[in-house]
Amino acid sequence: MTVLVFGKTGQVALALGRMGATCVGRETLDLARPDGIGALIADVAPTAVINAAAYTAVDKAETEEALATVINGDAPGAMAVACAARDIPFVHISTDYVFDGSGDAPWTPDAPTAPLGAYGRSKLAGEIAVSAASGRAVVLRTAAVFSADGANFVKTMLRLGAERDVLNVVADQVTGPTPADAIAAACLEIAAQLRDADKAGTYHFSGQPSVSWADFARAVFAASGQKVAVTGIPGRDYPTPAKRPSNSRLDCATLTDTFGITPPAWQPALRQVVTKVLEASA
């Protein structure tokens, strides 16, 4: 299977590249100018396409919503249209930020969406565009991606833990930390099974169990051996330009039922990631 991946330097794209996919980055095609997407897909003639690229600057999107919407909305829509025209399976990675974070029950794929900010709105635009193309496509929502690559919460905690003995971390926002390698493997498996057009749709994939950011930070320091005291604080005490959802629990049951893919336990992956990061910095 020849898998074309949009994205080259992000966490999931790097994982997909290590798994043998062909990854294209901005030097090949700038998703802020999505007109060339169809021609690129036609030239490569892949057996599957995965979109692992996105505008991910959540706070900056508040002042760059138009650009975020082109990259996160128009570009995946163009990918989906091109794939549908050629009957190519397409997997598009989306986010928990399409929900408003209310309540404490896990969000099901068919739950009402209500993004709190520009980033979430731009990602929802992409979901709508992908679905409208009516091809063999899956929208895969995930949350709190981490790995030894790029920028993420785990690497930030390790860096801060080397500098401080005490950290304040938000305790009233709950998520499912998800290893990038697991997302990449899930995308490849979904793409392989999308020969069955009946499996097209929206699904969730996130790490288990759900955990607050403060408790996730404590797990990072337990794995690293860094002696850092984590003080849990409410989100209102850590204001940001974009509001974050308080409840990012995702119900992954339909993905398991349809594709046989089970949500990953994040603790073993966290230990592996922490070890890699510390070894690289030694």
Short mmCIF file of C-alpha atoms in Angstrom, two decimals:
data_model
loop_
_atom_site.label_atom_id
_atom_site.label_comp_id
_atom_site.label_asym_id
_atom_site.label_seq_id
_atom_site.Cartn_x
_atom_site.Cartn_y
_atom_site.Cartn_z
CA MET A 1 0.00 0.00 0.00
CA THR A 2 1.40 3.38 -1.05
CA VAL A 3 0.31 5.87 1.60
CA LEU A 4 0.61 9.59 0.90
CA VAL A 5 0.76 11.71 4.06
CA PHE A 6 0.18 15.45 4.12
CA GLY A 7 2.51 16.63 6.86
CA LYS A 8 6.19 15.94 7.42
CA THR A 9 7.44 17.47 10.66
CA GLY A 10 4.48 16.99 13.01
CA GLN A 11 4.40 14.25 15.61
CA VAL A 12 2.02 11.90 13.78
CA ALA A 13 3.58 12.60 10.37
CA LEU A 14 7.03 11.71 11.68
CA ALA A 15 5.64 8.47 13.11
CA LEU A 16 3.97 7.65 9.79
CA GLY A 17 7.21 8.32 7.96
CA ARG A 18 9.01 5.84 10.19
CA MET A 19 6.29 3.34 9.30
CA GLY A 20 7.02 3.67 5.60
CA ALA A 21 4.54 6.30 4.41
CA THR A 22 5.47 9.00 1.90
CA CYS A 23 5.26 12.33 3.70
CA VAL A 24 5.08 15.71 1.97
CA GLY A 25 5.71 18.99 3.74
CA ARG A 26 5.40 22.69 3.08
CA GLU A 27 8.38 22.67 0.71
CA THR A 28 6.33 20.45 -1.62
CA LEU A 29 2.90 21.99 -1.11
CA ASP A 30 1.87 24.84 1.17
CA LEU A 31 -1.59 24.01 2.53
CA ALA A 32 -2.27 27.73 2.84
CA ARG A 33 -2.52 27.51 -0.97
CA PRO A 34 -4.51 24.30 -1.41
CA ASP A 35 -5.13 24.61 -5.16
CA GLY A 36 -2.38 22.12 -5.99
CA ILE A 37 -3.63 19.31 -3.75
CA GLY A 38 -5.61 17.48 -6.42
CA ALA A 39 -2.71 17.52 -8.89
CA LEU A 40 -0.30 16.19 -6.28
CA ILE A 41 -2.59 13.30 -5.39
CA ALA A 42 -3.03 12.52 -9.08
CA ASP A 43 0.75 12.56 -9.65
CA VAL A 44 1.54 10.28 -6.70
CA ALA A 45 -1.44 7.98 -7.34
CA PRO A 46 -1.40 6.57 -3.80
CA THR A 47 -3.52 3.73 -2.53
CA ALA A 48 -4.44 5.81 0.54
CA VAL A 49 -4.08 9.40 1.79
CA ILE A 50 -3.70 10.55 5.39
CA ASN A 51 -3.88 14.19 6.44
CA ALA A 52 -1.59 14.65 9.43
CA ALA A 53 -0.97 18.35 8.73
CA ALA A 54 -2.73 21.18 10.51
CA TYR A 55 -2.54 24.71 11.82
CA THR A 56 -2.11 23.87 15.50
CA ALA A 57 -1.27 27.22 17.15
CA VAL A 58 -4.43 27.26 19.28
CA ASP A 59 -3.93 30.71 20.81
CA LYS A 60 -2.54 32.35 17.67
CA ALA A 61 -5.56 31.13 15.73
CA GLU A 62 -7.66 33.65 17.63
CA THR A 63 -6.06 36.37 15.50
CA GLU A 64 -5.37 34.23 12.41
CA GLU A 65 -8.67 32.43 12.01
CA ALA A 66 -8.82 32.95 8.25
CA LEU A 67 -5.44 31.30 7.74
CA ALA A 68 -6.28 28.50 10.18
CA THR A 69 -9.52 27.85 8.33
CA VAL A 70 -7.77 27.55 4.97
CA ILE A 71 -5.24 25.04 6.33
CA ASN A 72 -7.61 23.14 8.63
CA GLY A 73 -10.78 23.49 6.59
CA ASP A 74 -10.25 24.17 2.89
CA ALA A 75 -7.15 21.99 2.47
CA PRO A 76 -8.62 18.77 3.92
CA GLY A 77 -11.76 19.44 1.92
CA ALA A 78 -9.66 19.55 -1.26
CA MET A 79 -7.91 16.33 -0.25
CA ALA A 80 -11.25 14.62 0.34
CA VAL A 81 -12.66 15.76 -3.01
CA ALA A 82 -9.57 14.56 -4.88
CA CYS A 83 -9.62 11.22 -3.08
CA ALA A 84 -13.35 10.74 -3.66
CA ALA A 85 -12.90 11.40 -7.38
CA ARG A 86 -10.30 8.63 -7.55
CA ASP A 87 -11.95 6.31 -4.99
CA ILE A 88 -8.90 6.56 -2.70
CA PRO A 89 -9.32 5.93 1.05
CA PHE A 90 -8.73 9.12 3.04
CA VAL A 91 -8.07 9.53 6.77
CA HIS A 92 -8.23 13.02 8.26
CA ILE A 93 -7.02 13.68 11.80
CA SER A 94 -9.19 16.05 13.83
CA THR A 95 -9.48 17.10 17.45
CA ASP A 96 -11.44 17.15 20.69
CA TYR A 97 -11.55 20.95 20.35
CA VAL A 98 -14.65 20.67 18.16
CA PHE A 99 -16.59 20.14 21.43
CA ASP A 100 -17.38 22.73 24.08
CA GLY A 101 -16.00 20.58 26.92
CA SER A 102 -19.13 20.67 29.04
CA GLY A 103 -20.16 17.91 31.43
CA ASP A 104 -18.01 14.95 32.36
CA ALA A 105 -19.26 12.16 30.09
CA PRO A 106 -17.06 10.99 27.21
CA TRP A 107 -17.99 12.59 23.89
CA THR A 108 -19.39 10.20 21.28
CA PRO A 109 -18.64 10.80 17.59
CA ASP A 110 -22.22 11.90 16.95
CA ALA A 111 -22.39 14.33 19.88
CA PRO A 112 -23.23 17.95 19.00
CA THR A 113 -20.18 20.06 18.18
CA ALA A 114 -19.71 23.56 19.58
CA PRO A 115 -16.11 24.78 19.39
CA LEU A 116 -14.99 27.31 21.98
CA GLY A 117 -12.47 29.09 19.76
CA ALA A 118 -11.03 29.74 16.32
CA TYR A 119 -8.87 26.61 16.22
CA GLY A 120 -11.83 24.37 16.99
CA ARG A 121 -13.98 26.16 14.44
CA SER A 122 -11.31 25.72 11.76
CA LYS A 123 -11.01 22.00 12.52
CA LEU A 124 -14.78 21.58 12.45
CA ALA A 125 -14.81 23.26 9.02
CA GLY A 126 -12.41 20.56 7.86
CA GLU A 127 -14.61 17.80 9.22
CA ILE A 128 -17.65 19.21 7.42
CA ALA A 129 -15.73 19.55 4.15
CA VAL A 130 -14.38 15.99 4.36
CA SER A 131 -17.84 14.57 5.03
CA ALA A 132 -19.37 16.60 2.21
CA ALA A 133 -17.00 15.02 -0.34
CA SER A 134 -18.85 11.70 0.19
CA GLY A 135 -15.81 9.51 -0.41
CA ARG A 136 -14.25 6.60 1.46
CA ALA A 137 -13.13 8.92 4.24
CA VAL A 138 -12.72 8.77 8.00
CA VAL A 139 -12.46 11.74 10.33
CA LEU A 140 -10.43 10.59 13.33
CA ARG A 141 -10.66 12.85 16.37
CA THR A 142 -7.90 12.56 18.93
CA ALA A 143 -6.53 14.52 21.89
CA ALA A 144 -3.36 15.53 23.76
CA VAL A 145 -0.87 14.03 21.33
CA PHE A 146 2.57 13.29 22.75
CA SER A 147 5.84 11.79 21.56
CA ALA A 148 9.59 12.34 21.73
CA ASP A 149 9.28 14.59 18.65
CA GLY A 150 8.25 18.18 18.20
CA ALA A 151 6.57 20.30 20.86
CA ASN A 152 4.09 18.79 23.29
CA PHE A 153 3.04 18.81 26.94
CA VAL A 154 5.37 15.97 27.99
CA LYS A 155 8.45 17.67 26.57
CA THR A 156 7.42 20.99 28.10
CA MET A 157 7.04 19.40 31.53
CA LEU A 158 10.44 17.72 31.27
CA ARG A 159 12.06 21.02 30.33
CA LEU A 160 10.35 22.93 33.13
CA GLY A 161 11.05 20.11 35.58
CA ALA A 162 14.75 20.54 34.97
CA GLU A 163 14.44 24.21 35.94
CA ARG A 164 11.92 24.29 38.79
CA ASP A 165 10.95 22.41 41.93
CA VAL A 166 7.29 23.46 41.93
CA LEU A 167 4.87 23.86 39.03
CA ASN A 168 1.26 25.00 38.80
CA VAL A 169 -0.71 22.89 36.31
CA VAL A 170 -4.40 23.05 35.41
CA ALA A 171 -6.38 20.40 37.32
CA ASP A 172 -9.95 20.95 36.09
CA GLN A 173 -9.36 20.08 32.44
CA VAL A 174 -9.47 16.35 31.67
CA THR A 175 -8.15 14.67 28.52
CA GLY A 176 -6.93 11.36 27.13
CA PRO A 177 -3.19 11.64 26.37
CA THR A 178 -2.54 9.87 23.08
CA PRO A 179 0.82 8.54 21.81
CA ALA A 180 1.62 9.75 18.29
CA ASP A 181 2.86 6.29 17.30
CA ALA A 182 -0.52 4.81 18.24
CA ILE A 183 -2.38 7.40 16.17
CA ALA A 184 -0.14 6.69 13.18
CA ALA A 185 -0.71 2.94 13.46
CA ALA A 186 -4.46 3.48 13.81
CA CYS A 187 -4.55 5.69 10.69
CA LEU A 188 -2.75 3.03 8.63
CA GLU A 189 -5.10 0.30 9.84
CA ILE A 190 -8.16 2.44 9.12
CA ALA A 191 -6.86 3.26 5.63
CA ALA A 192 -6.32 -0.44 4.92
CA GLN A 193 -9.86 -1.28 6.01
CA LEU A 194 -11.51 1.55 4.08
CA ARG A 195 -11.81 -0.76 1.10
CA ASP A 196 -15.16 -1.23 2.80
CA ALA A 197 -16.95 2.07 2.05
CA ASP A 198 -19.53 1.34 4.75
CA LYS A 199 -16.85 2.09 7.37
CA ALA A 200 -16.54 5.74 6.34
CA GLY A 201 -17.52 8.25 9.01
CA THR A 202 -16.31 10.00 12.16
CA TYR A 203 -14.53 8.14 14.98
CA HIS A 204 -12.64 8.84 18.17
CA PHE A 205 -9.20 7.60 19.27
CA SER A 206 -7.54 8.74 22.48
CA GLY A 207 -5.40 7.33 25.24
CA GLN A 208 -6.85 5.71 28.35
CA PRO A 209 -7.55 6.36 31.14
CA SER A 210 -8.63 9.97 31.07
CA VAL A 211 -6.60 12.22 33.34
CA SER A 212 -6.31 15.86 34.37
CA TRP A 213 -3.37 17.85 33.06
CA ALA A 214 -2.06 18.15 36.61
CA ASP A 215 -2.13 14.39 37.13
CA PHE A 216 -0.58 13.84 33.72
CA ALA A 217 2.25 16.17 34.74
CA ARG A 218 2.74 14.16 37.93
CA ALA A 219 2.97 11.00 35.83
CA VAL A 220 5.63 12.65 33.65
CA PHE A 221 7.74 13.48 36.69
CA ALA A 222 7.23 10.03 38.19
CA ALA A 223 8.54 8.53 34.96
CA SER A 224 11.49 10.93 34.74
CA GLY A 225 12.51 10.80 38.38
CA GLN A 226 12.45 14.60 38.57
CA LYS A 227 11.50 15.85 42.03
CA VAL A 228 8.84 18.37 41.14
CA ALA A 229 5.79 19.22 43.23
CA VAL A 230 2.74 19.81 41.04
CA THR A 231 0.08 22.15 42.40
CA GLY A 232 -3.28 21.73 40.69
CA ILE A 233 -4.96 25.01 39.77
CA PRO A 234 -8.26 25.89 38.08
CA GLY A 235 -8.12 26.84 34.43
CA ARG A 236 -9.31 30.34 35.23
CA ASP A 237 -6.00 30.93 37.05
CA TYR A 238 -4.07 30.18 33.85
CA PRO A 239 -5.75 32.45 31.30
CA THR A 240 -4.95 31.99 27.61
CA PRO A 241 -6.22 33.81 24.49
CA ALA A 242 -8.17 30.69 23.47
CA LYS A 243 -10.44 28.89 25.90
CA ARG A 244 -9.69 25.17 26.34
CA PRO A 245 -12.41 22.51 26.79
CA SER A 246 -12.69 21.25 30.37
CA ASN A 247 -13.91 17.81 29.32
CA SER A 248 -12.00 16.21 26.47
CA ARG A 249 -12.91 12.61 27.26
CA LEU A 250 -13.56 10.76 23.99
CA ASP A 251 -15.72 7.66 23.63
CA CYS A 252 -13.79 5.32 21.30
CA ALA A 253 -16.24 2.40 21.27
CA THR A 254 -17.38 2.77 17.66
CA LEU A 255 -13.78 2.68 16.42
CA THR A 256 -13.22 -0.57 18.28
CA ASP A 257 -16.50 -2.04 17.06
CA THR A 258 -15.93 -1.06 13.43
CA PHE A 259 -12.18 -1.41 12.94
CA GLY A 260 -11.11 -3.58 15.87
CA ILE A 261 -8.78 -0.82 17.09
CA THR A 262 -8.63 -0.38 20.86
CA PRO A 263 -7.63 2.86 22.60
CA PRO A 264 -4.02 2.77 23.82
CA ALA A 265 -2.95 2.87 27.45
CA TRP A 266 -0.83 6.00 27.68
CA GLN A 267 1.30 5.05 30.71
CA PRO A 268 3.65 2.56 28.95
CA ALA A 269 4.09 4.93 26.00
CA LEU A 270 4.79 7.80 28.39
CA ARG A 271 7.64 5.89 30.01
CA GLN A 272 9.15 5.16 26.61
CA VAL A 273 8.82 8.77 25.46
CA VAL A 274 10.34 10.16 28.65
CA THR A 275 13.30 7.80 28.35
CA LYS A 276 13.91 8.88 24.73
CA VAL A 277 13.70 12.58 25.55
CA LEU A 278 16.05 12.30 28.52
CA GLU A 279 18.55 10.20 26.56
CA ALA A 280 18.51 12.71 23.69
CA SER A 281 19.19 15.58 26.10
CA ALA A 282 21.95 13.83 28.06
#
